[in-house]
Amino acid sequence: MSTSENLPPNAYRLPRSNQLEGLMTIIRDKNTSRGEFIFYSDRIIRLLVEEGLNHLPTLPKQITTETGEDYDGVGFEGKVCGVSILRAGEAMESALRECLRSVRIGKVLVQRNEETGEARLYYAKLPEDIHERFVLLLDPMLATGGSAIRAIEVLLSKGVKQDKIVFLNVLSAPEGLKVMYEKYPKMKIVTGWVDRKLDERNYIVPGLGDFGDRYFA
Ligand code: PRP
Ligand code: URA
């Protein structure tokens, strides 16, 4: 995991390994089929979820091993849940379930206006006790940050503490990361890759196009 001089202090990105670069190359390629897009973005998402879990606090936990010896280990400090920002965030749910068996998952439906890029909240269904949980917020794309802001507003209104949110995304734009830090400096962001900029339609450049369309449509 690395921070960089170009990243805000609350943002972390996956290390730029050959493997990650190869996976990113496949999902960015406009000639990649839908089946391959799903397979390879799922692999990146699994890496992200594994890294995101490293940002949840742990407490000391003593257990006894099969040899009868005590072992001073750790366990997660509190309850955890996922919240996916639909539609695209749903693509990240299965990786979270693979890592945290029977994890609770809430959903927030936010859509960007195709013309203006403005994000609108349509629906939210969250675990009743979400205010007691750490939240892994799931959305593969962070562009302007508008969609994430709508979703985070809902979480905060339900009593979730900002510093108990870890936002996971595959690809982010510097503009979105900056906005997130200015509005929510205590929330952590774990991103797969930081791209150059946004274009005039608020798409990430070089980007990969519309993640939701490529994964689900
Ligand atoms: C995409 C993406 C994010 C959002 C990012 O969703 O999944 O939610 O755009 O852009 P922003 O940071 O500028 O808000 P979109 O609204 O296209 O819906 P989808 O998930 O149905 O594809
Ligand atoms: N949402 C996407 O799916 N792609 C972008 O480039 C920006 C927002």
PDB file of C-alpha atoms and ligand atoms in Angstrom:
ATOM      1  CA  MET A   1       0.000   0.000   0.000  1.00  0.00           C
ATOM      2  CA  SER A   2       1.385   3.356  -0.880  1.00  0.00           C
ATOM      3  CA  THR A   3       0.536   6.970  -0.324  1.00  0.00           C
ATOM      4  CA  SER A   4       1.966   9.470  -2.727  1.00  0.00           C
ATOM      5  CA  GLU A   5       2.960  13.104  -2.728  1.00  0.00           C
ATOM      6  CA  ASN A   6       0.079  13.654  -5.183  1.00  0.00           C
ATOM      7  CA  LEU A   7      -2.565  12.027  -3.025  1.00  0.00           C
ATOM      8  CA  PRO A   8      -4.550  13.726  -0.277  1.00  0.00           C
ATOM      9  CA  PRO A   9      -3.599  12.450   3.198  1.00  0.00           C
ATOM     10  CA  ASN A  10      -6.753  10.319   3.560  1.00  0.00           C
ATOM     11  CA  ALA A  11      -6.206   8.431   0.262  1.00  0.00           C
ATOM     12  CA  TYR A  12      -4.203   5.263  -0.380  1.00  0.00           C
ATOM     13  CA  ARG A  13      -3.660   3.433  -3.602  1.00  0.00           C
ATOM     14  CA  LEU A  14      -2.772  -0.141  -4.391  1.00  0.00           C
ATOM     15  CA  PRO A  15       0.924  -0.584  -5.178  1.00  0.00           C
ATOM     16  CA  ARG A  16       1.707  -0.293  -8.904  1.00  0.00           C
ATOM     17  CA  SER A  17       2.715  -3.892  -9.462  1.00  0.00           C
ATOM     18  CA  ASN A  18       3.105  -5.481 -12.903  1.00  0.00           C
ATOM     19  CA  GLN A  19       0.047  -7.545 -12.111  1.00  0.00           C
ATOM     20  CA  LEU A  20      -2.149  -4.548 -11.272  1.00  0.00           C
ATOM     21  CA  GLU A  21      -0.935  -2.648 -14.320  1.00  0.00           C
ATOM     22  CA  GLY A  22      -1.730  -5.657 -16.526  1.00  0.00           C
ATOM     23  CA  LEU A  23      -5.225  -6.002 -15.069  1.00  0.00           C
ATOM     24  CA  MET A  24      -5.871  -2.283 -15.484  1.00  0.00           C
ATOM     25  CA  THR A  25      -4.683  -2.466 -19.106  1.00  0.00           C
ATOM     26  CA  ILE A  26      -7.219  -5.192 -19.851  1.00  0.00           C
ATOM     27  CA  ILE A  27     -10.206  -3.432 -18.311  1.00  0.00           C
ATOM     28  CA  ARG A  28      -9.330  -0.083 -19.928  1.00  0.00           C
ATOM     29  CA  ASP A  29      -9.065  -1.621 -23.404  1.00  0.00           C
ATOM     30  CA  LYS A  30     -12.136  -0.765 -25.493  1.00  0.00           C
ATOM     31  CA  ASN A  31     -11.766  -4.126 -27.290  1.00  0.00           C
ATOM     32  CA  THR A  32     -12.118  -6.134 -24.064  1.00  0.00           C
ATOM     33  CA  SER A  33     -15.296  -8.228 -24.107  1.00  0.00           C
ATOM     34  CA  ARG A  34     -17.874  -7.968 -21.341  1.00  0.00           C
ATOM     35  CA  GLY A  35     -16.963 -11.413 -19.990  1.00  0.00           C
ATOM     36  CA  GLU A  36     -13.304 -10.465 -19.713  1.00  0.00           C
ATOM     37  CA  PHE A  37     -14.158  -7.083 -18.248  1.00  0.00           C
ATOM     38  CA  ILE A  38     -16.135  -8.784 -15.485  1.00  0.00           C
ATOM     39  CA  PHE A  39     -13.423 -11.386 -14.807  1.00  0.00           C
ATOM     40  CA  TYR A  40     -10.510  -8.939 -14.626  1.00  0.00           C
ATOM     41  CA  SER A  41     -12.275  -6.134 -12.804  1.00  0.00           C
ATOM     42  CA  ASP A  42     -13.418  -8.744 -10.256  1.00  0.00           C
ATOM     43  CA  ARG A  43      -9.744  -9.544  -9.688  1.00  0.00           C
ATOM     44  CA  ILE A  44      -8.880  -5.891  -9.053  1.00  0.00           C
ATOM     45  CA  ILE A  45     -11.900  -5.531  -6.775  1.00  0.00           C
ATOM     46  CA  ARG A  46     -10.741  -8.524  -4.719  1.00  0.00           C
ATOM     47  CA  LEU A  47      -7.345  -6.839  -4.237  1.00  0.00           C
ATOM     48  CA  LEU A  48      -9.096  -3.632  -3.185  1.00  0.00           C
ATOM     49  CA  VAL A  49     -11.332  -5.353  -0.669  1.00  0.00           C
ATOM     50  CA  GLU A  50      -8.378  -7.212   0.851  1.00  0.00           C
ATOM     51  CA  GLU A  51      -6.497  -3.921   1.186  1.00  0.00           C
ATOM     52  CA  GLY A  52      -9.548  -2.057   2.480  1.00  0.00           C
ATOM     53  CA  LEU A  53      -9.860  -4.555   5.318  1.00  0.00           C
ATOM     54  CA  ASN A  54      -6.336  -3.587   6.416  1.00  0.00           C
ATOM     55  CA  HIS A  55      -7.722  -0.141   7.225  1.00  0.00           C
ATOM     56  CA  LEU A  56     -10.191  -1.414   9.802  1.00  0.00           C
ATOM     57  CA  PRO A  57      -8.921  -1.248  13.380  1.00  0.00           C
ATOM     58  CA  THR A  58      -8.198  -4.397  15.375  1.00  0.00           C
ATOM     59  CA  LEU A  59      -8.014  -5.214  19.062  1.00  0.00           C
ATOM     60  CA  PRO A  60      -5.804  -7.747  20.835  1.00  0.00           C
ATOM     61  CA  LYS A  61      -7.396 -11.195  20.963  1.00  0.00           C
ATOM     62  CA  GLN A  62      -5.932 -14.146  22.821  1.00  0.00           C
ATOM     63  CA  ILE A  63      -6.748 -17.653  21.638  1.00  0.00           C
ATOM     64  CA  THR A  64      -5.464 -21.145  22.405  1.00  0.00           C
ATOM     65  CA  THR A  65      -4.032 -23.179  19.534  1.00  0.00           C
ATOM     66  CA  GLU A  66      -4.363 -26.936  18.943  1.00  0.00           C
ATOM     67  CA  THR A  67      -1.038 -27.413  20.703  1.00  0.00           C
ATOM     68  CA  GLY A  68      -2.540 -25.972  23.877  1.00  0.00           C
ATOM     69  CA  GLU A  69      -0.409 -22.840  23.658  1.00  0.00           C
ATOM     70  CA  ASP A  70      -1.821 -19.354  24.083  1.00  0.00           C
ATOM     71  CA  TYR A  71      -1.508 -17.086  21.066  1.00  0.00           C
ATOM     72  CA  ASP A  72      -1.762 -13.299  21.247  1.00  0.00           C
ATOM     73  CA  GLY A  73      -3.543 -12.387  18.040  1.00  0.00           C
ATOM     74  CA  VAL A  74      -5.988  -9.728  16.896  1.00  0.00           C
ATOM     75  CA  GLY A  75      -9.618  -9.497  15.800  1.00  0.00           C
ATOM     76  CA  PHE A  76     -11.581  -6.703  14.159  1.00  0.00           C
ATOM     77  CA  GLU A  77     -12.542  -4.029  16.676  1.00  0.00           C
ATOM     78  CA  GLY A  78     -16.181  -3.744  15.698  1.00  0.00           C
ATOM     79  CA  LYS A  79     -18.989  -4.816  13.435  1.00  0.00           C
ATOM     80  CA  VAL A  80     -18.543  -4.160   9.731  1.00  0.00           C
ATOM     81  CA  CYS A  81     -20.955  -3.754   6.838  1.00  0.00           C
ATOM     82  CA  GLY A  82     -20.734  -2.917   3.139  1.00  0.00           C
ATOM     83  CA  VAL A  83     -22.745  -0.244   1.349  1.00  0.00           C
ATOM     84  CA  SER A  84     -22.784  -0.332  -2.432  1.00  0.00           C
ATOM     85  CA  ILE A  85     -23.594   2.675  -4.579  1.00  0.00           C
ATOM     86  CA  LEU A  86     -25.842   1.250  -7.305  1.00  0.00           C
ATOM     87  CA  ARG A  87     -25.676   0.315 -10.019  1.00  0.00           C
ATOM     88  CA  ALA A  88     -21.912  -0.155 -10.466  1.00  0.00           C
ATOM     89  CA  GLY A  89     -21.121  -0.661  -6.769  1.00  0.00           C
ATOM     90  CA  GLU A  90     -23.057  -3.916  -6.838  1.00  0.00           C
ATOM     91  CA  ALA A  91     -20.135  -5.373  -8.810  1.00  0.00           C
ATOM     92  CA  MET A  92     -18.060  -5.142  -5.614  1.00  0.00           C
ATOM     93  CA  GLU A  93     -20.419  -7.008  -3.316  1.00  0.00           C
ATOM     94  CA  SER A  94     -19.359 -10.561  -4.107  1.00  0.00           C
ATOM     95  CA  ALA A  95     -15.668  -9.851  -3.382  1.00  0.00           C
ATOM     96  CA  LEU A  96     -16.699  -8.421  -0.032  1.00  0.00           C
ATOM     97  CA  ARG A  97     -18.782 -11.533   0.699  1.00  0.00           C
ATOM     98  CA  GLU A  98     -15.845 -13.761  -0.266  1.00  0.00           C
ATOM     99  CA  CYS A  99     -13.719 -11.982   2.344  1.00  0.00           C
ATOM    100  CA  LEU A 100     -16.301 -11.419   5.100  1.00  0.00           C
ATOM    101  CA  ARG A 101     -18.717 -14.325   5.150  1.00  0.00           C
ATOM    102  CA  SER A 102     -22.365 -13.260   5.738  1.00  0.00           C
ATOM    103  CA  VAL A 103     -21.455  -9.556   5.909  1.00  0.00           C
ATOM    104  CA  ARG A 104     -24.466  -7.224   5.970  1.00  0.00           C
ATOM    105  CA  ILE A 105     -24.764  -5.115   2.829  1.00  0.00           C
ATOM    106  CA  GLY A 106     -26.783  -1.918   2.401  1.00  0.00           C
ATOM    107  CA  LYS A 107     -27.564  -0.256  -0.910  1.00  0.00           C
ATOM    108  CA  VAL A 108     -27.831   3.322  -2.050  1.00  0.00           C
ATOM    109  CA  LEU A 109     -29.074   4.072  -5.552  1.00  0.00           C
ATOM    110  CA  VAL A 110     -27.453   7.231  -6.914  1.00  0.00           C
ATOM    111  CA  GLN A 111     -27.386   8.155 -10.594  1.00  0.00           C
ATOM    112  CA  ARG A 112     -25.429  10.853 -12.418  1.00  0.00           C
ATOM    113  CA  ASN A 113     -27.312  12.997 -14.900  1.00  0.00           C
ATOM    114  CA  GLU A 114     -25.755  12.068 -18.283  1.00  0.00           C
ATOM    115  CA  GLU A 115     -25.724  15.718 -19.438  1.00  0.00           C
ATOM    116  CA  THR A 116     -24.742  17.651 -16.316  1.00  0.00           C
ATOM    117  CA  GLY A 117     -22.949  14.944 -14.311  1.00  0.00           C
ATOM    118  CA  GLU A 118     -25.022  15.944 -11.272  1.00  0.00           C
ATOM    119  CA  ALA A 119     -25.744  13.038  -8.926  1.00  0.00           C
ATOM    120  CA  ARG A 120     -29.231  12.320  -7.573  1.00  0.00           C
ATOM    121  CA  LEU A 121     -30.246  10.010  -4.744  1.00  0.00           C
ATOM    122  CA  TYR A 122     -33.186   7.681  -5.525  1.00  0.00           C
ATOM    123  CA  TYR A 123     -33.205   5.019  -2.834  1.00  0.00           C
ATOM    124  CA  ALA A 124     -31.374   3.800   0.257  1.00  0.00           C
ATOM    125  CA  LYS A 125     -31.748   0.630   2.314  1.00  0.00           C
ATOM    126  CA  LEU A 126     -29.229   0.183   5.096  1.00  0.00           C
ATOM    127  CA  PRO A 127     -28.740  -2.129   8.092  1.00  0.00           C
ATOM    128  CA  GLU A 128     -30.730  -0.832  11.102  1.00  0.00           C
ATOM    129  CA  ASP A 129     -27.652  -0.760  13.313  1.00  0.00           C
ATOM    130  CA  ILE A 130     -25.377   0.888  10.743  1.00  0.00           C
ATOM    131  CA  HIS A 131     -24.465   3.644  13.233  1.00  0.00           C
ATOM    132  CA  GLU A 132     -22.650   0.975  15.277  1.00  0.00           C
ATOM    133  CA  ARG A 133     -20.687  -0.380  12.319  1.00  0.00           C
ATOM    134  CA  PHE A 134     -17.613   0.332  10.261  1.00  0.00           C
ATOM    135  CA  VAL A 135     -18.719   0.873   6.669  1.00  0.00           C
ATOM    136  CA  LEU A 136     -16.912  -0.242   3.520  1.00  0.00           C
ATOM    137  CA  LEU A 137     -18.440   2.031   0.889  1.00  0.00           C
ATOM    138  CA  LEU A 138     -18.297   0.430  -2.567  1.00  0.00           C
ATOM    139  CA  ASP A 139     -18.225   2.197  -5.937  1.00  0.00           C
ATOM    140  CA  PRO A 140     -15.752   1.357  -8.710  1.00  0.00           C
ATOM    141  CA  MET A 141     -15.549   4.934 -10.037  1.00  0.00           C
ATOM    142  CA  LEU A 142     -14.763   8.235  -8.282  1.00  0.00           C
ATOM    143  CA  ALA A 143     -15.018  11.051 -10.838  1.00  0.00           C
ATOM    144  CA  THR A 144     -16.377  14.385  -9.550  1.00  0.00           C
ATOM    145  CA  GLY A 145     -17.274  12.816  -6.204  1.00  0.00           C
ATOM    146  CA  GLY A 146     -20.933  13.854  -6.541  1.00  0.00           C
ATOM    147  CA  SER A 147     -22.313  10.304  -6.261  1.00  0.00           C
ATOM    148  CA  ALA A 148     -20.158   9.426  -3.275  1.00  0.00           C
ATOM    149  CA  ILE A 149     -21.166  12.660  -1.516  1.00  0.00           C
ATOM    150  CA  ARG A 150     -24.882  11.806  -1.924  1.00  0.00           C
ATOM    151  CA  ALA A 151     -24.221   8.339  -0.467  1.00  0.00           C
ATOM    152  CA  ILE A 152     -22.059   9.611   2.410  1.00  0.00           C
ATOM    153  CA  GLU A 153     -24.730  12.194   3.309  1.00  0.00           C
ATOM    154  CA  VAL A 154     -27.148   9.298   3.814  1.00  0.00           C
ATOM    155  CA  LEU A 155     -24.642   7.390   5.970  1.00  0.00           C
ATOM    156  CA  LEU A 156     -23.929  10.425   8.158  1.00  0.00           C
ATOM    157  CA  SER A 157     -27.668  11.118   8.540  1.00  0.00           C
ATOM    158  CA  LYS A 158     -28.015   7.574   9.939  1.00  0.00           C
ATOM    159  CA  GLY A 159     -25.355   8.273  12.560  1.00  0.00           C
ATOM    160  CA  VAL A 160     -22.332   6.643  10.900  1.00  0.00           C
ATOM    161  CA  LYS A 161     -19.119   8.361  12.005  1.00  0.00           C
ATOM    162  CA  GLN A 162     -16.979   9.769   9.187  1.00  0.00           C
ATOM    163  CA  ASP A 163     -13.860   8.068  10.533  1.00  0.00           C
ATOM    164  CA  LYS A 164     -15.642   4.692  10.406  1.00  0.00           C
ATOM    165  CA  ILE A 165     -16.057   4.839   6.616  1.00  0.00           C
ATOM    166  CA  VAL A 166     -13.540   3.349   4.173  1.00  0.00           C
ATOM    167  CA  PHE A 167     -14.415   4.143   0.547  1.00  0.00           C
ATOM    168  CA  LEU A 168     -13.152   1.580  -1.986  1.00  0.00           C
ATOM    169  CA  ASN A 169     -12.930   2.349  -5.681  1.00  0.00           C
ATOM    170  CA  VAL A 170     -11.148   0.880  -8.695  1.00  0.00           C
ATOM    171  CA  LEU A 171     -10.359   4.128 -10.503  1.00  0.00           C
ATOM    172  CA  SER A 172     -10.373   7.709  -9.305  1.00  0.00           C
ATOM    173  CA  ALA A 173      -9.787  11.192 -10.666  1.00  0.00           C
ATOM    174  CA  PRO A 174      -7.635  13.699  -8.755  1.00  0.00           C
ATOM    175  CA  GLU A 175     -10.595  16.110  -8.766  1.00  0.00           C
ATOM    176  CA  GLY A 176     -12.799  13.607  -6.908  1.00  0.00           C
ATOM    177  CA  LEU A 177     -10.086  12.715  -4.394  1.00  0.00           C
ATOM    178  CA  LYS A 178      -9.564  16.409  -3.609  1.00  0.00           C
ATOM    179  CA  VAL A 179     -13.279  17.030  -3.058  1.00  0.00           C
ATOM    180  CA  MET A 180     -13.527  13.953  -0.818  1.00  0.00           C
ATOM    181  CA  TYR A 181     -10.638  15.146   1.346  1.00  0.00           C
ATOM    182  CA  GLU A 182     -12.035  18.674   1.623  1.00  0.00           C
ATOM    183  CA  LYS A 183     -15.485  17.411   2.658  1.00  0.00           C
ATOM    184  CA  TYR A 184     -14.609  14.253   4.579  1.00  0.00           C
ATOM    185  CA  PRO A 185     -10.980  14.422   5.768  1.00  0.00           C
ATOM    186  CA  LYS A 186     -11.508  11.680   8.355  1.00  0.00           C
ATOM    187  CA  MET A 187     -12.871   9.158   5.881  1.00  0.00           C
ATOM    188  CA  LYS A 188     -10.296   6.877   4.255  1.00  0.00           C
ATOM    189  CA  ILE A 189     -10.203   6.121   0.542  1.00  0.00           C
ATOM    190  CA  VAL A 190      -8.517   3.085  -0.965  1.00  0.00           C
ATOM    191  CA  THR A 191      -8.251   3.335  -4.734  1.00  0.00           C
ATOM    192  CA  GLY A 192      -6.859   0.997  -7.372  1.00  0.00           C
ATOM    193  CA  TRP A 193      -5.449   3.711  -9.597  1.00  0.00           C
ATOM    194  CA  VAL A 194      -5.470   7.508  -9.866  1.00  0.00           C
ATOM    195  CA  ASP A 195      -5.939   8.769 -13.416  1.00  0.00           C
ATOM    196  CA  ARG A 196      -4.990  12.106 -15.002  1.00  0.00           C
ATOM    197  CA  LYS A 197      -8.154  14.200 -14.952  1.00  0.00           C
ATOM    198  CA  LEU A 198     -11.809  14.545 -15.884  1.00  0.00           C
ATOM    199  CA  ASP A 199     -12.925  15.447 -19.387  1.00  0.00           C
ATOM    200  CA  GLU A 200     -15.603  18.000 -20.282  1.00  0.00           C
ATOM    201  CA  ARG A 201     -18.331  15.361 -19.691  1.00  0.00           C
ATOM    202  CA  ASN A 202     -16.851  14.523 -16.273  1.00  0.00           C
ATOM    203  CA  TYR A 203     -15.574  11.139 -17.433  1.00  0.00           C
ATOM    204  CA  ILE A 204     -12.247   9.932 -16.059  1.00  0.00           C
ATOM    205  CA  VAL A 205      -9.304  10.274 -18.505  1.00  0.00           C
ATOM    206  CA  PRO A 206      -7.837   7.984 -19.763  1.00  0.00           C
ATOM    207  CA  GLY A 207     -10.378   5.961 -17.750  1.00  0.00           C
ATOM    208  CA  LEU A 208     -12.317   2.951 -18.945  1.00  0.00           C
ATOM    209  CA  GLY A 209     -15.674   4.424 -19.977  1.00  0.00           C
ATOM    210  CA  ASP A 210     -18.876   3.733 -18.051  1.00  0.00           C
ATOM    211  CA  PHE A 211     -18.085   0.961 -15.574  1.00  0.00           C
ATOM    212  CA  GLY A 212     -21.739   0.053 -14.976  1.00  0.00           C
ATOM    213  CA  ASP A 213     -22.451  -0.293 -18.706  1.00  0.00           C
ATOM    214  CA  ARG A 214     -19.359  -2.441 -19.293  1.00  0.00           C
ATOM    215  CA  TYR A 215     -20.033  -4.732 -16.315  1.00  0.00           C
ATOM    216  CA  PHE A 216     -23.829  -5.049 -16.402  1.00  0.00           C
ATOM    217  CA  ALA A 217     -25.221  -3.918 -19.747  1.00  0.00           C
TER     218      ALA A 217
HETATM  219  C1  PRP B   1     -20.999   6.135 -12.093  1.00  0.00           C
HETATM  220  C2  PRP B   1     -20.095   5.446 -11.094  1.00  0.00           C
HETATM  221  C3  PRP B   1     -20.177   6.339  -9.890  1.00  0.00           C
HETATM  222  C4  PRP B   1     -20.303   7.694 -10.529  1.00  0.00           C
HETATM  223  C5  PRP B   1     -19.001   8.414 -10.444  1.00  0.00           C
HETATM  224  O1  PRP B   1     -22.320   5.872 -11.831  1.00  0.00           O
HETATM  225  O2  PRP B   1     -20.470   4.135 -10.804  1.00  0.00           O
HETATM  226  O3  PRP B   1     -21.281   6.061  -9.067  1.00  0.00           O
HETATM  227  O4  PRP B   1     -20.662   7.495 -11.900  1.00  0.00           O
HETATM  228  O5  PRP B   1     -19.108   9.713 -10.904  1.00  0.00           O
HETATM  229  P1  PRP B   1     -19.102  10.989  -9.942  1.00  0.00           P
HETATM  230  O6  PRP B   1     -17.952  10.799  -9.006  1.00  0.00           O
HETATM  231  O7  PRP B   1     -18.916  12.127 -10.886  1.00  0.00           O
HETATM  232  O8  PRP B   1     -20.414  11.055  -9.244  1.00  0.00           O
HETATM  233  P2  PRP B   1     -23.537   6.236 -12.806  1.00  0.00           P
HETATM  234  O9  PRP B   1     -24.319   7.384 -12.256  1.00  0.00           O
HETATM  235  O10 PRP B   1     -23.063   6.350 -14.216  1.00  0.00           O
HETATM  236  O11 PRP B   1     -24.477   5.013 -12.619  1.00  0.00           O
HETATM  237  P3  PRP B   1     -24.250   3.449 -12.814  1.00  0.00           P
HETATM  238  O12 PRP B   1     -23.643   2.963 -11.541  1.00  0.00           O
HETATM  239  O13 PRP B   1     -25.635   2.963 -13.019  1.00  0.00           O
HETATM  240  O14 PRP B   1     -23.363   3.240 -14.020  1.00  0.00           O
HETATM  241  N1  URA B   2     -18.589   6.970 -14.089  1.00  0.00           N
HETATM  242  C1  URA B   2     -18.047   6.034 -14.904  1.00  0.00           C
HETATM  243  O1  URA B   2     -18.524   4.893 -14.975  1.00  0.00           O
HETATM  244  N2  URA B   2     -16.970   6.395 -15.619  1.00  0.00           N
HETATM  245  C2  URA B   2     -16.420   7.607 -15.552  1.00  0.00           C
HETATM  246  O2  URA B   2     -15.405   7.873 -16.234  1.00  0.00           O
HETATM  247  C3  URA B   2     -17.006   8.574 -14.705  1.00  0.00           C
HETATM  248  C4  URA B   2     -18.088   8.219 -13.982  1.00  0.00           C
END
